[in-house]
PDB file of C-alpha atoms in Angstrom:
ATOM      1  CA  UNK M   1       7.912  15.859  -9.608  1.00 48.00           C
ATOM      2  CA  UNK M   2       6.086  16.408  -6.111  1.00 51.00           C
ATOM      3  CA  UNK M   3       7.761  15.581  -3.013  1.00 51.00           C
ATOM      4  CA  UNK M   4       5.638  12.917  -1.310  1.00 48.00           C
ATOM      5  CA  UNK M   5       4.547  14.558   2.281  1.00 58.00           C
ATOM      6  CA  UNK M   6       5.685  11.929   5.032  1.00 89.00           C
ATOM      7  CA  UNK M   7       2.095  11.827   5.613  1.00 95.00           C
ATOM      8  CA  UNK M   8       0.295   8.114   5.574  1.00 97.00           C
ATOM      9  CA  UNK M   9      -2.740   7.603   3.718  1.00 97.00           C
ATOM     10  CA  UNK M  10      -5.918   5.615   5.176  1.00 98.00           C
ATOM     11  CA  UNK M  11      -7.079   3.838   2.609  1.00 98.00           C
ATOM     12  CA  UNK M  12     -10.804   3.754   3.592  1.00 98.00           C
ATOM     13  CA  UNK M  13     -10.984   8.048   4.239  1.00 98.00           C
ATOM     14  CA  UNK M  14      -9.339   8.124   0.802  1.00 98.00           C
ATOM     15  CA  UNK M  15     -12.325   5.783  -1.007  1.00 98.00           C
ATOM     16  CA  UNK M  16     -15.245   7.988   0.995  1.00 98.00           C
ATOM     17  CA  UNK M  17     -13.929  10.846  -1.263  1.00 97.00           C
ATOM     18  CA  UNK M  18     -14.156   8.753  -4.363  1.00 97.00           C
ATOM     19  CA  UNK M  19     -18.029   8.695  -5.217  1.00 96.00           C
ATOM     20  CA  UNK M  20     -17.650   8.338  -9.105  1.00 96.00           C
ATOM     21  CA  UNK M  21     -16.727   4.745 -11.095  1.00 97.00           C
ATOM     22  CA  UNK M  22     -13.184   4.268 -13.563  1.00 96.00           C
ATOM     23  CA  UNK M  23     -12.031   7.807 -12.717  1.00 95.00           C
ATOM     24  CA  UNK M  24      -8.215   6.786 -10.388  1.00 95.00           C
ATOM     25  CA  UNK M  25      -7.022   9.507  -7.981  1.00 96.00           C
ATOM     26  CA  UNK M  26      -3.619  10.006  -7.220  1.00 96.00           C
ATOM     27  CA  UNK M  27      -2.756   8.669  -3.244  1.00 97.00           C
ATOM     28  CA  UNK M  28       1.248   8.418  -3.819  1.00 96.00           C
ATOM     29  CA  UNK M  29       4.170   8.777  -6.274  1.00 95.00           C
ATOM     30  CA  UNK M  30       7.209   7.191  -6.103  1.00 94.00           C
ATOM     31  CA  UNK M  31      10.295   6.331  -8.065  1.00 94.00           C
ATOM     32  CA  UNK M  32       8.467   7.301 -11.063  1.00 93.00           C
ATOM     33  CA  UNK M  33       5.406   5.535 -10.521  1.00 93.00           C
ATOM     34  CA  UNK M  34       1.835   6.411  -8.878  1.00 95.00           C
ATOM     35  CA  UNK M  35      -0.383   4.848  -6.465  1.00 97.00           C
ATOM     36  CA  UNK M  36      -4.225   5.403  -7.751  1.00 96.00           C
ATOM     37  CA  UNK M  37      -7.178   4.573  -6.254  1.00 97.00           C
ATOM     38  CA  UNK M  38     -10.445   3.890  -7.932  1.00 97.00           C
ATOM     39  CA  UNK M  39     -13.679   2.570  -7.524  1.00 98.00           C
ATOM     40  CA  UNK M  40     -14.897   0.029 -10.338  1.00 98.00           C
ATOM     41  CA  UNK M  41     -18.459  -0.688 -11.616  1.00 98.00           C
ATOM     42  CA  UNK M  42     -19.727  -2.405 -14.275  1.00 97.00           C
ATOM     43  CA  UNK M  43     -17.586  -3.172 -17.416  1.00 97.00           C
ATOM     44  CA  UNK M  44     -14.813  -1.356 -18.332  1.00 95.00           C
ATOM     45  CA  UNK M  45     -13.257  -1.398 -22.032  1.00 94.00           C
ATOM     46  CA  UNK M  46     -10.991  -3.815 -23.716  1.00 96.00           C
ATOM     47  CA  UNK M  47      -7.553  -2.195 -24.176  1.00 94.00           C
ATOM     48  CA  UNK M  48      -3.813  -2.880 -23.395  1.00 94.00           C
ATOM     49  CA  UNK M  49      -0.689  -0.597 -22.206  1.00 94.00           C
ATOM     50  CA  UNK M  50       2.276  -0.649 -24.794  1.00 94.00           C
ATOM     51  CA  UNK M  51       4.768  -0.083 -22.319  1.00 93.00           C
ATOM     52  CA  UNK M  52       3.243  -0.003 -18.849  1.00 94.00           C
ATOM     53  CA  UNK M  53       2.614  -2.994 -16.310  1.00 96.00           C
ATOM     54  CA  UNK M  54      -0.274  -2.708 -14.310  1.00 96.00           C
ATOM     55  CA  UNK M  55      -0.914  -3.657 -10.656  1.00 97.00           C
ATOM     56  CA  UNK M  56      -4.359  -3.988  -9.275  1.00 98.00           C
ATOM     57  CA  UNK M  57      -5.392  -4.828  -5.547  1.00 98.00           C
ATOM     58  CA  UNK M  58      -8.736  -5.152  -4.217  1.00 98.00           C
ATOM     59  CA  UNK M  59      -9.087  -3.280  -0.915  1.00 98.00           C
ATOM     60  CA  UNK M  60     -12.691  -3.884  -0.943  1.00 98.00           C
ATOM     61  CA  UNK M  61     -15.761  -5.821  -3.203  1.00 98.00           C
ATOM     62  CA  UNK M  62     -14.727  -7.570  -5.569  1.00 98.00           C
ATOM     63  CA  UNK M  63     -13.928  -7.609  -9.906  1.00 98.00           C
ATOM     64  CA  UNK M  64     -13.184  -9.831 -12.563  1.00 98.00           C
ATOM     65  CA  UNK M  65     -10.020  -9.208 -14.220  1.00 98.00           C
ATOM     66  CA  UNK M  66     -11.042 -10.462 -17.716  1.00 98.00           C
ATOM     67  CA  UNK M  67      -8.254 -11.676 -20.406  1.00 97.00           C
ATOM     68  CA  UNK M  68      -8.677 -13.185 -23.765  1.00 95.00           C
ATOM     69  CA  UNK M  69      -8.002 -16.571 -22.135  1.00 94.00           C
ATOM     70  CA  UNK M  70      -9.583 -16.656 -18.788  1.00 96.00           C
ATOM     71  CA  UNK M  71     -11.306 -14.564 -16.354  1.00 97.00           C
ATOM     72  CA  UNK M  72      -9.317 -13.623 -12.899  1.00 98.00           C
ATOM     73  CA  UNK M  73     -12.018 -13.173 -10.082  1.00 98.00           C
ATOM     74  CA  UNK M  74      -9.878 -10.955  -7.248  1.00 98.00           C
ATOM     75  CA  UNK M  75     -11.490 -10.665  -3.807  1.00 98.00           C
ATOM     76  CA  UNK M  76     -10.024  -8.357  -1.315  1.00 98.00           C
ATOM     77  CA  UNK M  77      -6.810  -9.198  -0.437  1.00 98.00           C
ATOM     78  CA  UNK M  78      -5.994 -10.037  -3.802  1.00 98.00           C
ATOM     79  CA  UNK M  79      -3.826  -8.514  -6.622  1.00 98.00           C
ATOM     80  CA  UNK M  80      -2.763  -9.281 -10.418  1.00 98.00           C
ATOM     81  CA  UNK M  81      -0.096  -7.809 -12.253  1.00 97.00           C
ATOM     82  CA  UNK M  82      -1.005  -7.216 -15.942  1.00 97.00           C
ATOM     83  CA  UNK M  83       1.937  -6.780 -18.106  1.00 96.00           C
ATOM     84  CA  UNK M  84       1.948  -4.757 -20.791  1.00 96.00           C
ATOM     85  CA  UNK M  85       0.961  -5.819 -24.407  1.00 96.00           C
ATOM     86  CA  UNK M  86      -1.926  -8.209 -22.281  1.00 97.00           C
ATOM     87  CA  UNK M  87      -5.464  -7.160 -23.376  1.00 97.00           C
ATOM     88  CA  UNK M  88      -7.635  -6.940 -19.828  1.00 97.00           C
ATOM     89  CA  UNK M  89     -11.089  -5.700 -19.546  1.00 97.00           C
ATOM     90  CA  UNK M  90     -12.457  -5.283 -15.658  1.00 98.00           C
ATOM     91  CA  UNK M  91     -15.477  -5.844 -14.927  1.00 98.00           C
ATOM     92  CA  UNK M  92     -16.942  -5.359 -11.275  1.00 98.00           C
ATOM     93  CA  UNK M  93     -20.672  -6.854 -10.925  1.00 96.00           C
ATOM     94  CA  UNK M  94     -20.630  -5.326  -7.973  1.00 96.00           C
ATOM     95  CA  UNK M  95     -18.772  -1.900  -6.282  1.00 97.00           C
ATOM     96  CA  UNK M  96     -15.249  -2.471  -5.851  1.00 98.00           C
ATOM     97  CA  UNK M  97     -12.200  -0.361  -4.615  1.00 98.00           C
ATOM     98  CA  UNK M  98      -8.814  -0.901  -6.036  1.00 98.00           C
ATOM     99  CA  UNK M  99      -5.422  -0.054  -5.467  1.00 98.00           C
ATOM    100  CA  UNK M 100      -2.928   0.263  -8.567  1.00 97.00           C
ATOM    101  CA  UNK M 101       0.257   1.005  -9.128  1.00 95.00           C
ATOM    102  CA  UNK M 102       2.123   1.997 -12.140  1.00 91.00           C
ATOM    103  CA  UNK M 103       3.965   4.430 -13.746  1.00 90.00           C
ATOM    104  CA  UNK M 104       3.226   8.126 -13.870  1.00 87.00           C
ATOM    105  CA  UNK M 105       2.691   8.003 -17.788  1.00 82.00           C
ATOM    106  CA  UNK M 106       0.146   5.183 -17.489  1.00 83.00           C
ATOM    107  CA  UNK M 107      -3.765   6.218 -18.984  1.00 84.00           C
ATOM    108  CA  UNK M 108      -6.326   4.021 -17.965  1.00 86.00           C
ATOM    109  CA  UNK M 109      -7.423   3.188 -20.824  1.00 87.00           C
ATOM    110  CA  UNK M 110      -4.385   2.383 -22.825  1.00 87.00           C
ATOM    111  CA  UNK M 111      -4.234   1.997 -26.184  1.00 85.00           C
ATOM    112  CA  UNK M 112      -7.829   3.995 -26.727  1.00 86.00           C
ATOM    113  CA  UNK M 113      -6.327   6.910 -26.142  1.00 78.00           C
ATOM    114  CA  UNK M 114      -9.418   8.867 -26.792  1.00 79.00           C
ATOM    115  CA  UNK M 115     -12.395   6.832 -25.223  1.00 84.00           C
ATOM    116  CA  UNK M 116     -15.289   8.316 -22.918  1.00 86.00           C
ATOM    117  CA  UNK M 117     -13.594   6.897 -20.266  1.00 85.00           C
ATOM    118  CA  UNK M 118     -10.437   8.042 -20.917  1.00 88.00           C
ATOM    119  CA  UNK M 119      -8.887   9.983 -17.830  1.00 86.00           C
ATOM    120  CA  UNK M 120      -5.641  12.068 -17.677  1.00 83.00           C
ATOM    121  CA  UNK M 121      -4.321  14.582 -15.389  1.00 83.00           C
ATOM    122  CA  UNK M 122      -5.626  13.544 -12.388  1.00 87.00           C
ATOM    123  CA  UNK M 123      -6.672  14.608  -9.632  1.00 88.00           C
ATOM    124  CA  UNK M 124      -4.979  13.622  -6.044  1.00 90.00           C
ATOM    125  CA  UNK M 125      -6.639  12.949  -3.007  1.00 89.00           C
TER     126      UNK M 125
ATOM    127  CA  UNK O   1      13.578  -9.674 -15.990  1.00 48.00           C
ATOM    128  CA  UNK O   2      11.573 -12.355 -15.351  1.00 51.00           C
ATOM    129  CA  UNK O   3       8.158 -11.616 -17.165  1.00 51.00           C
ATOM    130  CA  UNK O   4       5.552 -11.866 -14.388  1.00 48.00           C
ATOM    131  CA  UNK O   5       2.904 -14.744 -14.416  1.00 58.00           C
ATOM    132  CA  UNK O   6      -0.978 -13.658 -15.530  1.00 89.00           C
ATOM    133  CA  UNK O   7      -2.226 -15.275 -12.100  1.00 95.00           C
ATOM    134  CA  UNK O   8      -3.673 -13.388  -9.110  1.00 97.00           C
ATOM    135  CA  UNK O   9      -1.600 -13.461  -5.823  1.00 97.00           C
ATOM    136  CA  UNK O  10      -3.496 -13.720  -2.154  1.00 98.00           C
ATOM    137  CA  UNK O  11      -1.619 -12.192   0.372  1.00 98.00           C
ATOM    138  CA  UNK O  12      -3.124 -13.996   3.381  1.00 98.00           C
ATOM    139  CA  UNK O  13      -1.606 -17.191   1.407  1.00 98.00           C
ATOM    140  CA  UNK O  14       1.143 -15.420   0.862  1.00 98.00           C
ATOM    141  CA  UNK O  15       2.268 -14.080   4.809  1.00 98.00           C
ATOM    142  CA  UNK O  16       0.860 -17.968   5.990  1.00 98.00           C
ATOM    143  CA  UNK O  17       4.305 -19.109   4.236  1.00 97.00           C
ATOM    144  CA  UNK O  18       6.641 -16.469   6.189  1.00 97.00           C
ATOM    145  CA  UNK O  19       7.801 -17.691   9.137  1.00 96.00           C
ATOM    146  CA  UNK O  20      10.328 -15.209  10.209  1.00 96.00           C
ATOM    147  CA  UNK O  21      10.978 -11.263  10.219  1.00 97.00           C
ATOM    148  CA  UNK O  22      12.614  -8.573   8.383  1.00 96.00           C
ATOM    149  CA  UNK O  23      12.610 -10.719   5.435  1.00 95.00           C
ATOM    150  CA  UNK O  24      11.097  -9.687   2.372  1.00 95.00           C
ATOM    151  CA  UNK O  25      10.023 -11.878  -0.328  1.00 96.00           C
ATOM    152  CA  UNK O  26       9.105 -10.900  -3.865  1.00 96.00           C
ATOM    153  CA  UNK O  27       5.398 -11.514  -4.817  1.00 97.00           C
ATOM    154  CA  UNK O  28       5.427  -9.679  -8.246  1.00 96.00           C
ATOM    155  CA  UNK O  29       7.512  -7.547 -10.508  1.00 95.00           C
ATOM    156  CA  UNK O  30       5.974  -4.617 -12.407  1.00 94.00           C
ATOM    157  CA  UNK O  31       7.992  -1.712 -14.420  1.00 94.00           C
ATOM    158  CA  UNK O  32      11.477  -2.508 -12.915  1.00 93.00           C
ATOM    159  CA  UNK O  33       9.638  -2.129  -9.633  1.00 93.00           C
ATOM    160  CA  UNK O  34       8.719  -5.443  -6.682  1.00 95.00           C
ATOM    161  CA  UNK O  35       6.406  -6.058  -4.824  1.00 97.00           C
ATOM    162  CA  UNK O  36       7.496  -7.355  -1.397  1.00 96.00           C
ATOM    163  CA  UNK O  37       5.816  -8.789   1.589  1.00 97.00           C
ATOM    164  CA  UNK O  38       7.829  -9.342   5.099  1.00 97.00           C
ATOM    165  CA  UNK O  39       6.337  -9.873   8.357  1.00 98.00           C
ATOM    166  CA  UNK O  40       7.697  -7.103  10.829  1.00 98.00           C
ATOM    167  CA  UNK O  41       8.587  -7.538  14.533  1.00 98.00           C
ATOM    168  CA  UNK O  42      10.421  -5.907  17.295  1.00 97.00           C
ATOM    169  CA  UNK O  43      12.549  -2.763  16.119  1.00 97.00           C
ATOM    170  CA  UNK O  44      14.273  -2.620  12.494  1.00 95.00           C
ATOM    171  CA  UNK O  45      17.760  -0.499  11.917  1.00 94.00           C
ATOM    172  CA  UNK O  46      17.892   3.121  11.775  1.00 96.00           C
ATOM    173  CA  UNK O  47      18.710   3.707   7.657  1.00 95.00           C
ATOM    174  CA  UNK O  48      17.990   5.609   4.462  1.00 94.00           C
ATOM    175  CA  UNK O  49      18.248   4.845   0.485  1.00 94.00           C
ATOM    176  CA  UNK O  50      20.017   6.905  -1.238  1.00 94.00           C
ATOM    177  CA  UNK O  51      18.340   6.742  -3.990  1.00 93.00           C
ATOM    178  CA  UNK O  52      14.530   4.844  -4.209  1.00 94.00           C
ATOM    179  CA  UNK O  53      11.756   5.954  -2.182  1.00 96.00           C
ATOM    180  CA  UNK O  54       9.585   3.126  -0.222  1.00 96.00           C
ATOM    181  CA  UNK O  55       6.013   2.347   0.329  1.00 97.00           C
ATOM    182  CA  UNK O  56       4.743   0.614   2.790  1.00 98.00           C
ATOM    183  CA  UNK O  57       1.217  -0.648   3.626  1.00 98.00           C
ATOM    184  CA  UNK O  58      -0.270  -3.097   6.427  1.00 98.00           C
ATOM    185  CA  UNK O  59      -1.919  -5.802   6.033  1.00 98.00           C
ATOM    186  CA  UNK O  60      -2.705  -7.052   9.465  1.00 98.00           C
ATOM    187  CA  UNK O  61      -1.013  -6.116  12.734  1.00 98.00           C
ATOM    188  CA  UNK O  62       0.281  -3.142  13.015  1.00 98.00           C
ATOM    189  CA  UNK O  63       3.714  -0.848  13.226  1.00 98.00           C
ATOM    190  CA  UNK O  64       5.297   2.534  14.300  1.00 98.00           C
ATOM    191  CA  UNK O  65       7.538   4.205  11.560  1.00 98.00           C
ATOM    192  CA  UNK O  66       9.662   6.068  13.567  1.00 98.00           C
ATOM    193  CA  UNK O  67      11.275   9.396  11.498  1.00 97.00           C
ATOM    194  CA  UNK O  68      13.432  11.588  12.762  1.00 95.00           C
ATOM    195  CA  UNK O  69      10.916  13.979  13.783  1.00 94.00           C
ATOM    196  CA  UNK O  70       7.556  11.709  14.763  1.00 96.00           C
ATOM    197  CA  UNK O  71       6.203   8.174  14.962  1.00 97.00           C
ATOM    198  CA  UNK O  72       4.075   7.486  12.485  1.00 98.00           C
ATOM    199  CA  UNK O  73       1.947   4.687  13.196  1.00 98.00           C
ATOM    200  CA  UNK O  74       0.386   2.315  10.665  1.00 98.00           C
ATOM    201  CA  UNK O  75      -2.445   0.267  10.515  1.00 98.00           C
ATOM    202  CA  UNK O  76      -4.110  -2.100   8.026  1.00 98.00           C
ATOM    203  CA  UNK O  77      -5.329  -0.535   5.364  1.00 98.00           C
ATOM    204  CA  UNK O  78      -2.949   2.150   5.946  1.00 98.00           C
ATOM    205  CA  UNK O  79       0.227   3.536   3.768  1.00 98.00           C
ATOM    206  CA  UNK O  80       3.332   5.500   4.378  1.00 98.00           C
ATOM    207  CA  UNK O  81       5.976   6.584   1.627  1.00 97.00           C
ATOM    208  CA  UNK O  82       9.139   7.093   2.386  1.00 97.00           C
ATOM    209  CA  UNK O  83      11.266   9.267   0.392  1.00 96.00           C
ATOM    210  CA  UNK O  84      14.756   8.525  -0.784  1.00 96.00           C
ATOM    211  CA  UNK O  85      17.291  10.087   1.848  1.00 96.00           C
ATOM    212  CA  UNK O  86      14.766  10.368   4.680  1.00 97.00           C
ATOM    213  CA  UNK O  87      16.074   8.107   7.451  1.00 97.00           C
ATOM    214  CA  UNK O  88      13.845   5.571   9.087  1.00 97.00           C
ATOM    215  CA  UNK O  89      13.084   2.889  11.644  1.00 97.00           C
ATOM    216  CA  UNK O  90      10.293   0.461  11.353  1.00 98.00           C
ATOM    217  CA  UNK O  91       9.310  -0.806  14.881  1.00 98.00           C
ATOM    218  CA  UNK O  92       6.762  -3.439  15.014  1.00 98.00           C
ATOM    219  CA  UNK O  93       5.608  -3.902  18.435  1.00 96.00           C
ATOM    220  CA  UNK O  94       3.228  -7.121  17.372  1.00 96.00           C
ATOM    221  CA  UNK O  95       3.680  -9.168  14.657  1.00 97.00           C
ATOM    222  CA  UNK O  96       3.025  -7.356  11.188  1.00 98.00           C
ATOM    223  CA  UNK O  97       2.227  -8.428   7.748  1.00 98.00           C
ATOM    224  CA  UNK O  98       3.600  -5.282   5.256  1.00 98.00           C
ATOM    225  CA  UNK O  99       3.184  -5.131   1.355  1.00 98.00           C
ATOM    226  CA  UNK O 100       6.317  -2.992  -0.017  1.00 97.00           C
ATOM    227  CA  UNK O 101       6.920  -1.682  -3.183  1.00 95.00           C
ATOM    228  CA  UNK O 102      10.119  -0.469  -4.409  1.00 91.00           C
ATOM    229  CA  UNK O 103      12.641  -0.907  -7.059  1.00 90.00           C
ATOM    230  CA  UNK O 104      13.998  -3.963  -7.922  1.00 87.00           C
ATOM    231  CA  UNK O 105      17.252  -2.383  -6.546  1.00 83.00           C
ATOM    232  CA  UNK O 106      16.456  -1.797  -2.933  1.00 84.00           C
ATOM    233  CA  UNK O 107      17.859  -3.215  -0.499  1.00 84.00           C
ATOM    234  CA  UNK O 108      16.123  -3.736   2.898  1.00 86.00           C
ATOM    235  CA  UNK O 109      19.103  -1.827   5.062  1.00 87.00           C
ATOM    236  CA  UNK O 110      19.829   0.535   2.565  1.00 87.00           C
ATOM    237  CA  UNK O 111      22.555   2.109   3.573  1.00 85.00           C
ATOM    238  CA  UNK O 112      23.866  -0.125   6.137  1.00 86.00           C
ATOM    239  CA  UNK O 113      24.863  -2.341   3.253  1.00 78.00           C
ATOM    240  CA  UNK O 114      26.344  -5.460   5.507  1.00 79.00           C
ATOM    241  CA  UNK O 115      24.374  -5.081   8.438  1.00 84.00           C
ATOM    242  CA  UNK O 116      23.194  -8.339   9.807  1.00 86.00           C
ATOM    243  CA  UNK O 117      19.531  -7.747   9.350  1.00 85.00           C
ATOM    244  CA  UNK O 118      20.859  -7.350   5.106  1.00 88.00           C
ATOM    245  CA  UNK O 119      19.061  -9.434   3.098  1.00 86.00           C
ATOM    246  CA  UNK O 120      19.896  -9.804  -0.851  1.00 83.00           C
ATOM    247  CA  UNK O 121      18.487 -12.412  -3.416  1.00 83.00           C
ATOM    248  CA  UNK O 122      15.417 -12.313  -1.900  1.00 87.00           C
ATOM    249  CA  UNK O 123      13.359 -15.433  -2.462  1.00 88.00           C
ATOM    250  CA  UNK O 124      10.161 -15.348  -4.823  1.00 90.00           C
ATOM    251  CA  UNK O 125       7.226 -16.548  -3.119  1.00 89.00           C
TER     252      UNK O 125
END
């Protein structure tokens, strides 16, 4: 694995590079695990991660993290861990940009291993 | 491991119930990893983990990562990793609010194990 550079990341520069929707960038790695960033619009797909917990924190806008029981609204400021096995669907009526973390191996979109929005090896910022 | 709760966590509500320094709590578990939140002030020890690399990120205030080498300073919306072995000295000048995330295993001193400033069984908020 890459040695982190002892570099620190501005979180705002590293969303002005990001001008597409549910494609994360790579901003960190640690201990096995990776800090993405991504911008969110619109609905994303229902899926789960077998094995992987997910963290999401809104650095800016807004989403709704939707679950088969309830809807999670996070503003900025916010997060939600989503622990694996949980079917989540985001949805962001408006732009949003979100920190995650999880590990390396994670795909965004989980058990669909093959949907349009499916996005591995990716790229860092 | 405790298995995380499905509900969101606001940080601001989080920091407003820390009333001292250099004393992290946990505010989530994900993938063997924490999430911790301590409010910074004055200078921290000199120390290194062996073993786990760190991440830190501001929230509000601000602080000066000092390295061996150079200061790094941190603002909100601002990250630093830390790699395992490199040594390191938070200072906090003003009162700051940090978001860590590290392995359930970290200790705060690392490897000043019994150093006043230690803190183990850190308290869930």
């Amino acid at each position: 694995m890459e040695k982190p550079a002892l570099e620190k990341v501005n979180l705002a520069e590293k969303f002005d590079q990001i001008n597409d929707y549910w494609n994360p960038r790579i901003a960190g790695e640690l201990n096995g695990q990776q800090v993405k960033l991504a911008k969110f619009q619109g609905p994303f797909e229902w899926h789960h991660h077998e094995h992987e917990d997910e963290f999401f924190l809104v650095v800016k806008g807004q989403f709704e993290m939707h679950l088969r029981d309830k809807v999670v609204t996070l503003q900025p400021g916010e997060f939600l861990i989503v622990p694996r096995g949980v079917e989540h669907r985001p949805v962001a009526n408006e732009e949003a940009e979100v920190l995650m973390f999880e590990p390396a191996s994670t795909v965004n979109t989980g058990n669909l291993e093959n949907s349009e929005r499916t996005r591995k090896n990716l790229e860092r910022l």
